[in-house]
């Protein structure tokens, strides 16, 4: 009997030690008191269900509404508002036990969505980079959240990919995992899902990142509304996929955020390039006007002066033509970059056909 009790105590101690180890941060992590490990940063387009997922991961209601009117972090739907009051641009965090079950402590970071107005998106990027670099400092899992219906490539989707790659660098992809929201496992939803499944959907999302990601990412399918139907299949899939996400984070070395950089928004850069070209054109046109005015009044101008003026005109015209060419090329690049979409979708779609034409011309 004593032997049995001793074995049980040893097993219990080992189990407790495992939990304790899992809850502790790695030695390289410098701020474990404020941000328990593992740490999850949820990123994705506006309306993807990031806040709902963030709340569920720490045991809150999926439709949690922050009681503080001035604080919209983790409030479901807050980041989809059209207002520019600044609240929608916050990157914020919460700590709690995994799924609210009182065991594994975690840190979950909720972020505003990509795909809104330019000024708002620039603030989103700045806030995200500042928080990760100066406060959180280490991340175990970047959770890229997309709705099940996000199968087509929009300009915002493609832009988000480029931004992530530019901000975080190649190592980012080692800690990234895809998460499908609104992926119900009730009987009706499964019956409707005839053209794709978990594998094909994951392969499609990975294809979007091809050429940017250093590896193919795995995926999880966490339905935050699993308890609505509350069938055994829905509960089973929720447990399986949420556990898979936790295991992914705990197996990863923490990603250090100290080297991430703020990059200029692609839209802003394109607009600035076009504005610079326009300014050059304006300046050249003004120079031409001044030269022509001098020539029209220069009846007694010496031949050498006239020759000099003519040379200036020729140089100015050449520069104007070059500026115009660069302007056209810049405009074409700007348009083609944001209009390019994946043409693997329905060929009868009018927008898809137009975008296919642009790609064929390239």
Tab-separated table of C-alpha atoms in Angstrom:
chain	number	residue	atom	x	y	z
A	1	UNK	CA	0.000	0.000	0.000
A	2	UNK	CA	2.838	2.362	0.899
A	3	UNK	CA	4.511	1.572	-2.411
A	4	UNK	CA	1.346	2.410	-4.323
A	5	UNK	CA	0.965	5.706	-2.442
A	6	UNK	CA	4.602	6.590	-3.102
A	7	UNK	CA	4.213	5.931	-6.812
A	8	UNK	CA	1.056	8.048	-6.883
A	9	UNK	CA	2.818	10.919	-5.132
A	10	UNK	CA	5.731	10.756	-7.564
A	11	UNK	CA	3.373	10.728	-10.540
A	12	UNK	CA	1.433	13.668	-9.109
A	13	UNK	CA	4.649	15.596	-8.552
A	14	UNK	CA	5.781	14.962	-12.104
A	15	UNK	CA	2.390	16.050	-13.438
A	16	UNK	CA	2.430	19.214	-11.347
A	17	UNK	CA	5.966	19.893	-12.515
A	18	UNK	CA	4.821	19.568	-16.117
A	19	UNK	CA	2.060	22.088	-15.578
A	20	UNK	CA	4.442	24.436	-13.815
A	21	UNK	CA	6.991	24.133	-16.602
A	22	UNK	CA	4.338	24.792	-19.200
A	23	UNK	CA	3.161	27.910	-17.350
A	24	UNK	CA	6.673	29.304	-16.981
A	25	UNK	CA	8.403	31.362	-19.637
A	26	UNK	CA	11.722	30.463	-21.183
A	27	UNK	CA	14.868	31.914	-19.564
A	28	UNK	CA	15.307	34.262	-22.520
A	29	UNK	CA	11.940	35.913	-21.847
A	30	UNK	CA	12.523	39.006	-19.719
A	31	UNK	CA	8.992	39.972	-18.660
A	32	UNK	CA	7.192	36.811	-17.467
A	33	UNK	CA	5.497	38.510	-14.521
A	34	UNK	CA	3.414	40.807	-16.709
A	35	UNK	CA	2.873	38.481	-19.666
A	36	UNK	CA	2.482	34.759	-18.836
A	37	UNK	CA	3.618	32.214	-21.401
A	38	UNK	CA	2.720	31.054	-23.953
A	39	UNK	CA	1.723	34.253	-25.742
A	40	UNK	CA	-0.707	34.474	-28.644
A	41	UNK	CA	-1.012	37.421	-31.045
A	42	UNK	CA	-4.160	37.272	-33.166
A	43	UNK	CA	-3.885	39.007	-36.546
A	44	UNK	CA	-6.249	39.122	-39.496
A	45	UNK	CA	-8.619	41.109	-41.690
A	46	UNK	CA	-11.402	43.224	-40.264
A	47	UNK	CA	-14.430	41.109	-39.387
A	48	UNK	CA	-12.539	37.827	-39.197
A	49	UNK	CA	-13.679	37.111	-35.630
A	50	UNK	CA	-10.391	37.870	-33.865
A	51	UNK	CA	-11.927	39.401	-30.742
A	52	UNK	CA	-14.386	36.550	-30.344
A	53	UNK	CA	-11.530	34.043	-30.556
A	54	UNK	CA	-9.395	36.056	-28.124
A	55	UNK	CA	-12.168	36.059	-25.544
A	56	UNK	CA	-12.863	32.331	-25.840
A	57	UNK	CA	-9.175	31.471	-25.405
A	58	UNK	CA	-9.206	33.031	-21.924
A	59	UNK	CA	-12.616	31.694	-20.957
A	60	UNK	CA	-14.768	34.727	-21.662
A	61	UNK	CA	-18.058	34.770	-23.508
A	62	UNK	CA	-17.599	34.842	-27.275
A	63	UNK	CA	-19.658	38.041	-27.460
A	64	UNK	CA	-17.923	39.810	-24.585
A	65	UNK	CA	-18.571	43.543	-24.369
A	66	UNK	CA	-16.098	45.598	-22.358
A	67	UNK	CA	-18.034	47.459	-19.630
A	68	UNK	CA	-15.638	50.404	-19.902
A	69	UNK	CA	-17.167	52.660	-22.566
A	70	UNK	CA	-13.791	54.254	-23.314
A	71	UNK	CA	-12.085	50.892	-23.785
A	72	UNK	CA	-13.088	48.701	-26.707
A	73	UNK	CA	-10.327	46.099	-26.476
A	74	UNK	CA	-11.682	42.563	-26.747
A	75	UNK	CA	-15.155	43.924	-27.410
A	76	UNK	CA	-16.587	41.848	-30.241
A	77	UNK	CA	-17.275	43.968	-33.304
A	78	UNK	CA	-15.473	47.046	-31.978
A	79	UNK	CA	-12.726	46.885	-34.579
A	80	UNK	CA	-15.230	46.757	-37.416
A	81	UNK	CA	-16.606	50.222	-36.674
A	82	UNK	CA	-16.247	52.944	-39.283
A	83	UNK	CA	-15.348	55.662	-36.813
A	84	UNK	CA	-11.870	57.109	-36.553
A	85	UNK	CA	-11.984	57.863	-32.836
A	86	UNK	CA	-8.688	56.081	-32.185
A	87	UNK	CA	-10.232	53.369	-30.004
A	88	UNK	CA	-10.418	50.999	-32.942
A	89	UNK	CA	-6.662	51.306	-33.466
A	90	UNK	CA	-5.528	49.806	-30.184
A	91	UNK	CA	-3.464	46.682	-29.853
A	92	UNK	CA	-4.230	45.334	-26.390
A	93	UNK	CA	-3.684	42.251	-24.288
A	94	UNK	CA	-5.367	40.208	-21.594
A	95	UNK	CA	-4.029	37.417	-19.414
A	96	UNK	CA	-5.964	34.507	-17.985
A	97	UNK	CA	-6.189	30.760	-17.784
A	98	UNK	CA	-6.476	28.773	-20.982
A	99	UNK	CA	-10.177	28.479	-21.912
A	100	UNK	CA	-10.927	29.798	-18.424
A	101	UNK	CA	-10.265	26.437	-16.813
A	102	UNK	CA	-7.886	27.669	-14.128
A	103	UNK	CA	-4.769	25.778	-15.146
A	104	UNK	CA	-2.451	27.028	-17.897
A	105	UNK	CA	-1.931	30.804	-17.748
A	106	UNK	CA	-1.586	32.547	-21.118
A	107	UNK	CA	-1.345	35.982	-22.708
A	108	UNK	CA	-3.645	36.811	-25.611
A	109	UNK	CA	-3.171	39.919	-27.755
A	110	UNK	CA	-6.100	41.292	-29.735
A	111	UNK	CA	-5.344	43.555	-32.696
A	112	UNK	CA	-7.382	45.816	-34.980
A	113	UNK	CA	-8.180	44.413	-38.384
A	114	UNK	CA	-6.453	45.129	-41.650
A	115	UNK	CA	-8.434	46.368	-44.620
A	116	UNK	CA	-9.806	49.720	-43.420
A	117	UNK	CA	-8.992	53.331	-44.353
A	118	UNK	CA	-5.354	54.206	-45.067
A	119	UNK	CA	-4.878	56.487	-42.056
A	120	UNK	CA	-6.449	53.947	-39.709
A	121	UNK	CA	-4.329	51.133	-41.114
A	122	UNK	CA	-1.136	53.130	-40.660
A	123	UNK	CA	-2.074	53.696	-37.019
A	124	UNK	CA	-2.821	49.973	-36.699
A	125	UNK	CA	0.638	49.068	-37.956
A	126	UNK	CA	2.355	51.640	-35.743
A	127	UNK	CA	0.444	50.515	-32.651
A	128	UNK	CA	1.079	46.831	-33.311
A	129	UNK	CA	4.814	47.282	-33.875
A	130	UNK	CA	5.189	49.540	-30.842
A	131	UNK	CA	3.367	47.142	-28.514
A	132	UNK	CA	5.202	44.034	-29.676
A	133	UNK	CA	8.619	45.662	-29.713
A	134	UNK	CA	8.488	47.708	-26.522
A	135	UNK	CA	6.026	45.870	-24.269
A	136	UNK	CA	5.324	42.237	-25.146
A	137	UNK	CA	8.837	41.634	-26.600
A	138	UNK	CA	8.340	37.874	-27.139
A	139	UNK	CA	5.617	35.914	-28.981
A	140	UNK	CA	5.059	32.162	-29.147
A	141	UNK	CA	2.260	32.040	-31.720
A	142	UNK	CA	1.066	34.473	-34.361
A	143	UNK	CA	-2.479	33.324	-35.076
A	144	UNK	CA	-3.514	34.386	-38.593
A	145	UNK	CA	-7.292	34.353	-38.461
A	146	UNK	CA	-9.511	34.145	-41.512
A	147	UNK	CA	-13.138	33.268	-41.988
A	148	UNK	CA	-14.010	30.046	-43.728
A	149	UNK	CA	-15.392	32.159	-46.573
A	150	UNK	CA	-12.062	33.987	-47.076
A	151	UNK	CA	-11.125	31.975	-50.151
A	152	UNK	CA	-10.621	34.813	-52.617
A	153	UNK	CA	-7.633	37.113	-52.577
A	154	UNK	CA	-8.584	40.735	-52.010
A	155	UNK	CA	-6.232	43.705	-52.228
A	156	UNK	CA	-6.408	44.085	-48.445
A	157	UNK	CA	-5.599	40.412	-47.958
A	158	UNK	CA	-2.541	40.597	-50.209
A	159	UNK	CA	-1.416	43.845	-48.619
A	160	UNK	CA	-1.653	42.349	-45.146
A	161	UNK	CA	0.631	39.514	-46.223
A	162	UNK	CA	3.228	41.936	-47.549
A	163	UNK	CA	3.073	44.014	-44.389
A	164	UNK	CA	3.552	41.009	-42.116
A	165	UNK	CA	6.520	39.814	-44.129
A	166	UNK	CA	8.105	43.258	-44.136
A	167	UNK	CA	7.550	43.957	-40.448
A	168	UNK	CA	8.533	40.626	-38.918
A	169	UNK	CA	10.985	39.070	-41.373
A	170	UNK	CA	11.418	35.397	-42.287
A	171	UNK	CA	11.564	34.019	-38.728
A	172	UNK	CA	8.000	35.160	-38.198
A	173	UNK	CA	6.671	32.248	-40.253
A	174	UNK	CA	8.154	29.668	-37.894
A	175	UNK	CA	5.766	30.909	-35.191
A	176	UNK	CA	2.738	31.456	-37.421
A	177	UNK	CA	-0.342	29.267	-37.644
A	178	UNK	CA	-3.554	29.679	-39.639
A	179	UNK	CA	-6.870	29.713	-37.785
A	180	UNK	CA	-10.250	29.368	-39.474
A	181	UNK	CA	-13.130	31.167	-37.766
A	182	UNK	CA	-16.818	30.486	-38.311
A	183	UNK	CA	-15.957	26.913	-39.254
A	184	UNK	CA	-18.937	25.114	-37.805
A	185	UNK	CA	-19.041	21.368	-37.309
A	186	UNK	CA	-22.773	21.034	-36.967
A	187	UNK	CA	-24.523	18.608	-39.275
A	188	UNK	CA	-25.918	21.241	-41.655
A	189	UNK	CA	-22.594	23.063	-42.054
A	190	UNK	CA	-20.758	19.825	-42.754
A	191	UNK	CA	-23.350	18.856	-45.351
A	192	UNK	CA	-22.937	22.206	-47.146
A	193	UNK	CA	-19.141	21.939	-47.172
A	194	UNK	CA	-18.905	19.914	-50.381
A	195	UNK	CA	-16.301	21.856	-52.389
A	196	UNK	CA	-13.618	22.158	-49.721
A	197	UNK	CA	-12.436	20.655	-46.467
A	198	UNK	CA	-9.824	21.441	-43.839
A	199	UNK	CA	-6.934	20.249	-46.014
A	200	UNK	CA	-7.918	22.004	-49.231
A	201	UNK	CA	-8.787	25.248	-47.419
A	202	UNK	CA	-5.421	25.230	-45.623
A	203	UNK	CA	-3.585	24.539	-48.876
A	204	UNK	CA	-5.373	27.454	-50.522
A	205	UNK	CA	-4.501	29.899	-47.738
A	206	UNK	CA	-0.887	28.719	-47.832
A	207	UNK	CA	-0.809	29.336	-51.588
A	208	UNK	CA	-1.576	32.986	-50.898
A	209	UNK	CA	1.581	33.226	-48.818
A	210	UNK	CA	3.716	31.391	-51.370
A	211	UNK	CA	6.857	33.337	-52.187
A	212	UNK	CA	6.688	35.214	-48.892
A	213	UNK	CA	6.405	32.555	-46.214
A	214	UNK	CA	9.505	30.489	-45.527
A	215	UNK	CA	7.400	27.390	-44.918
A	216	UNK	CA	3.858	26.086	-45.190
A	217	UNK	CA	1.800	26.734	-42.095
A	218	UNK	CA	-0.429	24.379	-40.185
A	219	UNK	CA	-3.974	25.254	-39.273
A	220	UNK	CA	-6.611	24.955	-36.575
A	221	UNK	CA	-10.387	25.279	-36.851
A	222	UNK	CA	-11.781	26.816	-33.678
A	223	UNK	CA	-15.483	27.605	-33.858
A	224	UNK	CA	-16.207	30.070	-31.060
A	225	UNK	CA	-19.935	29.311	-31.437
A	226	UNK	CA	-19.482	25.587	-30.928
A	227	UNK	CA	-21.734	25.677	-27.863
A	228	UNK	CA	-24.745	26.984	-29.776
A	229	UNK	CA	-25.535	23.647	-31.372
A	230	UNK	CA	-23.627	21.977	-28.555
A	231	UNK	CA	-23.472	18.602	-30.270
A	232	UNK	CA	-20.853	16.053	-29.309
A	233	UNK	CA	-19.073	16.542	-32.657
A	234	UNK	CA	-18.857	20.307	-32.169
A	235	UNK	CA	-17.497	19.972	-28.631
A	236	UNK	CA	-15.029	17.316	-29.729
A	237	UNK	CA	-13.673	19.461	-32.586
A	238	UNK	CA	-13.424	22.519	-30.354
A	239	UNK	CA	-11.387	20.608	-27.775
A	240	UNK	CA	-9.157	19.025	-30.416
A	241	UNK	CA	-8.388	22.241	-32.265
A	242	UNK	CA	-7.959	24.469	-29.205
A	243	UNK	CA	-5.572	21.897	-27.704
A	244	UNK	CA	-3.663	21.809	-30.997
A	245	UNK	CA	-3.224	25.583	-30.846
A	246	UNK	CA	-1.941	25.440	-27.275
A	247	UNK	CA	0.487	22.644	-28.094
A	248	UNK	CA	1.769	24.559	-31.123
A	249	UNK	CA	2.568	27.590	-28.955
A	250	UNK	CA	4.199	25.593	-26.176
A	251	UNK	CA	6.456	23.746	-28.596
A	252	UNK	CA	7.764	26.928	-30.232
A	253	UNK	CA	10.735	28.998	-29.154
A	254	UNK	CA	9.612	32.544	-28.389
A	255	UNK	CA	9.902	34.941	-31.307
A	256	UNK	CA	11.940	38.022	-30.257
A	257	UNK	CA	10.263	41.250	-31.312
A	258	UNK	CA	13.252	43.533	-30.717
A	259	UNK	CA	14.292	43.469	-34.390
A	260	UNK	CA	10.915	44.078	-36.002
A	261	UNK	CA	10.683	47.307	-37.928
A	262	UNK	CA	8.112	49.877	-38.865
A	263	UNK	CA	7.663	49.851	-42.621
A	264	UNK	CA	5.846	52.407	-44.676
A	265	UNK	CA	2.387	51.446	-45.825
A	266	UNK	CA	2.373	50.327	-49.473
A	267	UNK	CA	-0.484	52.660	-50.305
A	268	UNK	CA	1.234	55.598	-48.641
A	269	UNK	CA	4.498	54.875	-50.443
A	270	UNK	CA	2.766	54.651	-53.808
A	271	UNK	CA	0.855	57.880	-53.197
A	272	UNK	CA	4.031	59.687	-52.126
A	273	UNK	CA	5.843	58.482	-55.257
A	274	UNK	CA	3.022	59.755	-57.436
A	275	UNK	CA	2.931	63.081	-55.574
A	276	UNK	CA	6.690	63.505	-56.078
A	277	UNK	CA	6.348	62.846	-59.814
A	278	UNK	CA	3.482	65.325	-60.031
A	279	UNK	CA	5.570	67.961	-58.239
A	280	UNK	CA	8.462	67.421	-60.668
A	281	UNK	CA	6.109	67.785	-63.629
A	282	UNK	CA	4.714	70.994	-62.217
A	283	UNK	CA	8.171	72.444	-61.659
A	284	UNK	CA	9.267	71.569	-65.195
A	285	UNK	CA	6.150	73.100	-66.693
A	286	UNK	CA	6.790	76.302	-64.742
A	287	UNK	CA	10.362	76.403	-66.061
A	288	UNK	CA	9.110	75.992	-69.624
A	289	UNK	CA	6.647	78.842	-69.134
A	290	UNK	CA	9.385	81.117	-67.811
A	291	UNK	CA	11.725	80.292	-70.715
A	292	UNK	CA	9.001	80.846	-73.277
A	293	UNK	CA	8.116	84.152	-71.669
A	294	UNK	CA	11.749	85.298	-71.810
A	295	UNK	CA	12.008	84.231	-75.450
A	296	UNK	CA	8.844	86.093	-76.398
A	297	UNK	CA	10.286	89.293	-74.916
A	298	UNK	CA	13.873	88.714	-76.020
A	299	UNK	CA	13.967	90.519	-79.393
A	300	UNK	CA	17.495	91.757	-78.821
A	301	UNK	CA	18.847	88.618	-77.204
A	302	UNK	CA	22.241	87.577	-78.447
A	303	UNK	CA	22.478	84.325	-80.460
A	304	UNK	CA	24.430	82.658	-77.674
A	305	UNK	CA	21.698	83.485	-75.189
A	306	UNK	CA	19.057	82.146	-77.569
A	307	UNK	CA	21.057	78.980	-78.048
A	308	UNK	CA	21.331	78.603	-74.289
A	309	UNK	CA	17.590	79.107	-73.887
A	310	UNK	CA	16.882	76.578	-76.607
A	311	UNK	CA	19.145	74.069	-74.891
A	312	UNK	CA	17.300	74.615	-71.639
A	313	UNK	CA	14.004	74.036	-73.388
A	314	UNK	CA	15.230	70.796	-74.941
A	315	UNK	CA	16.575	69.530	-71.616
A	316	UNK	CA	13.350	70.519	-69.898
A	317	UNK	CA	11.226	68.745	-72.495
A	318	UNK	CA	13.308	65.589	-72.152
A	319	UNK	CA	13.005	65.669	-68.359
A	320	UNK	CA	9.264	66.238	-68.667
A	321	UNK	CA	8.908	63.214	-70.942
A	322	UNK	CA	10.935	61.068	-68.533
A	323	UNK	CA	8.860	62.256	-65.580
A	324	UNK	CA	5.687	61.472	-67.497
A	325	UNK	CA	6.947	57.968	-68.283
A	326	UNK	CA	7.833	57.355	-64.629
A	327	UNK	CA	4.429	58.691	-63.641
A	328	UNK	CA	2.657	56.288	-65.983
A	329	UNK	CA	4.758	53.370	-64.775
A	330	UNK	CA	4.137	54.316	-61.152
A	331	UNK	CA	0.399	54.599	-61.724
A	332	UNK	CA	0.356	51.287	-63.575
A	333	UNK	CA	2.250	49.553	-60.771
A	334	UNK	CA	-0.005	51.078	-58.140
A	335	UNK	CA	-3.123	49.967	-59.953
A	336	UNK	CA	-1.884	46.524	-60.936
A	337	UNK	CA	-0.630	45.739	-57.423
A	338	UNK	CA	-3.916	46.417	-55.708
A	339	UNK	CA	-6.115	45.043	-58.473
A	340	UNK	CA	-4.296	41.710	-58.863
A	341	UNK	CA	-6.324	38.803	-57.433
A	342	UNK	CA	-6.164	35.051	-57.518
A	343	UNK	CA	-7.704	33.915	-60.801
A	344	UNK	CA	-8.217	30.371	-59.603
A	345	UNK	CA	-11.755	31.292	-58.505
A	346	UNK	CA	-14.906	31.351	-60.628
A	347	UNK	CA	-13.913	32.463	-64.148
A	348	UNK	CA	-17.391	33.841	-64.790
A	349	UNK	CA	-17.009	36.472	-62.066
A	350	UNK	CA	-16.730	39.875	-63.793
A	351	UNK	CA	-14.176	41.315	-61.383
A	352	UNK	CA	-12.053	38.166	-61.653
A	353	UNK	CA	-12.074	38.454	-65.464
A	354	UNK	CA	-10.941	42.070	-65.355
A	355	UNK	CA	-8.123	41.289	-62.978
A	356	UNK	CA	-7.110	38.273	-65.120
A	357	UNK	CA	-6.737	40.703	-68.068
A	358	UNK	CA	-4.351	42.861	-66.045
A	359	UNK	CA	-2.270	39.846	-65.115
A	360	UNK	CA	-2.182	38.639	-68.776
A	361	UNK	CA	-0.939	42.053	-69.898
A	362	UNK	CA	1.907	41.779	-67.417
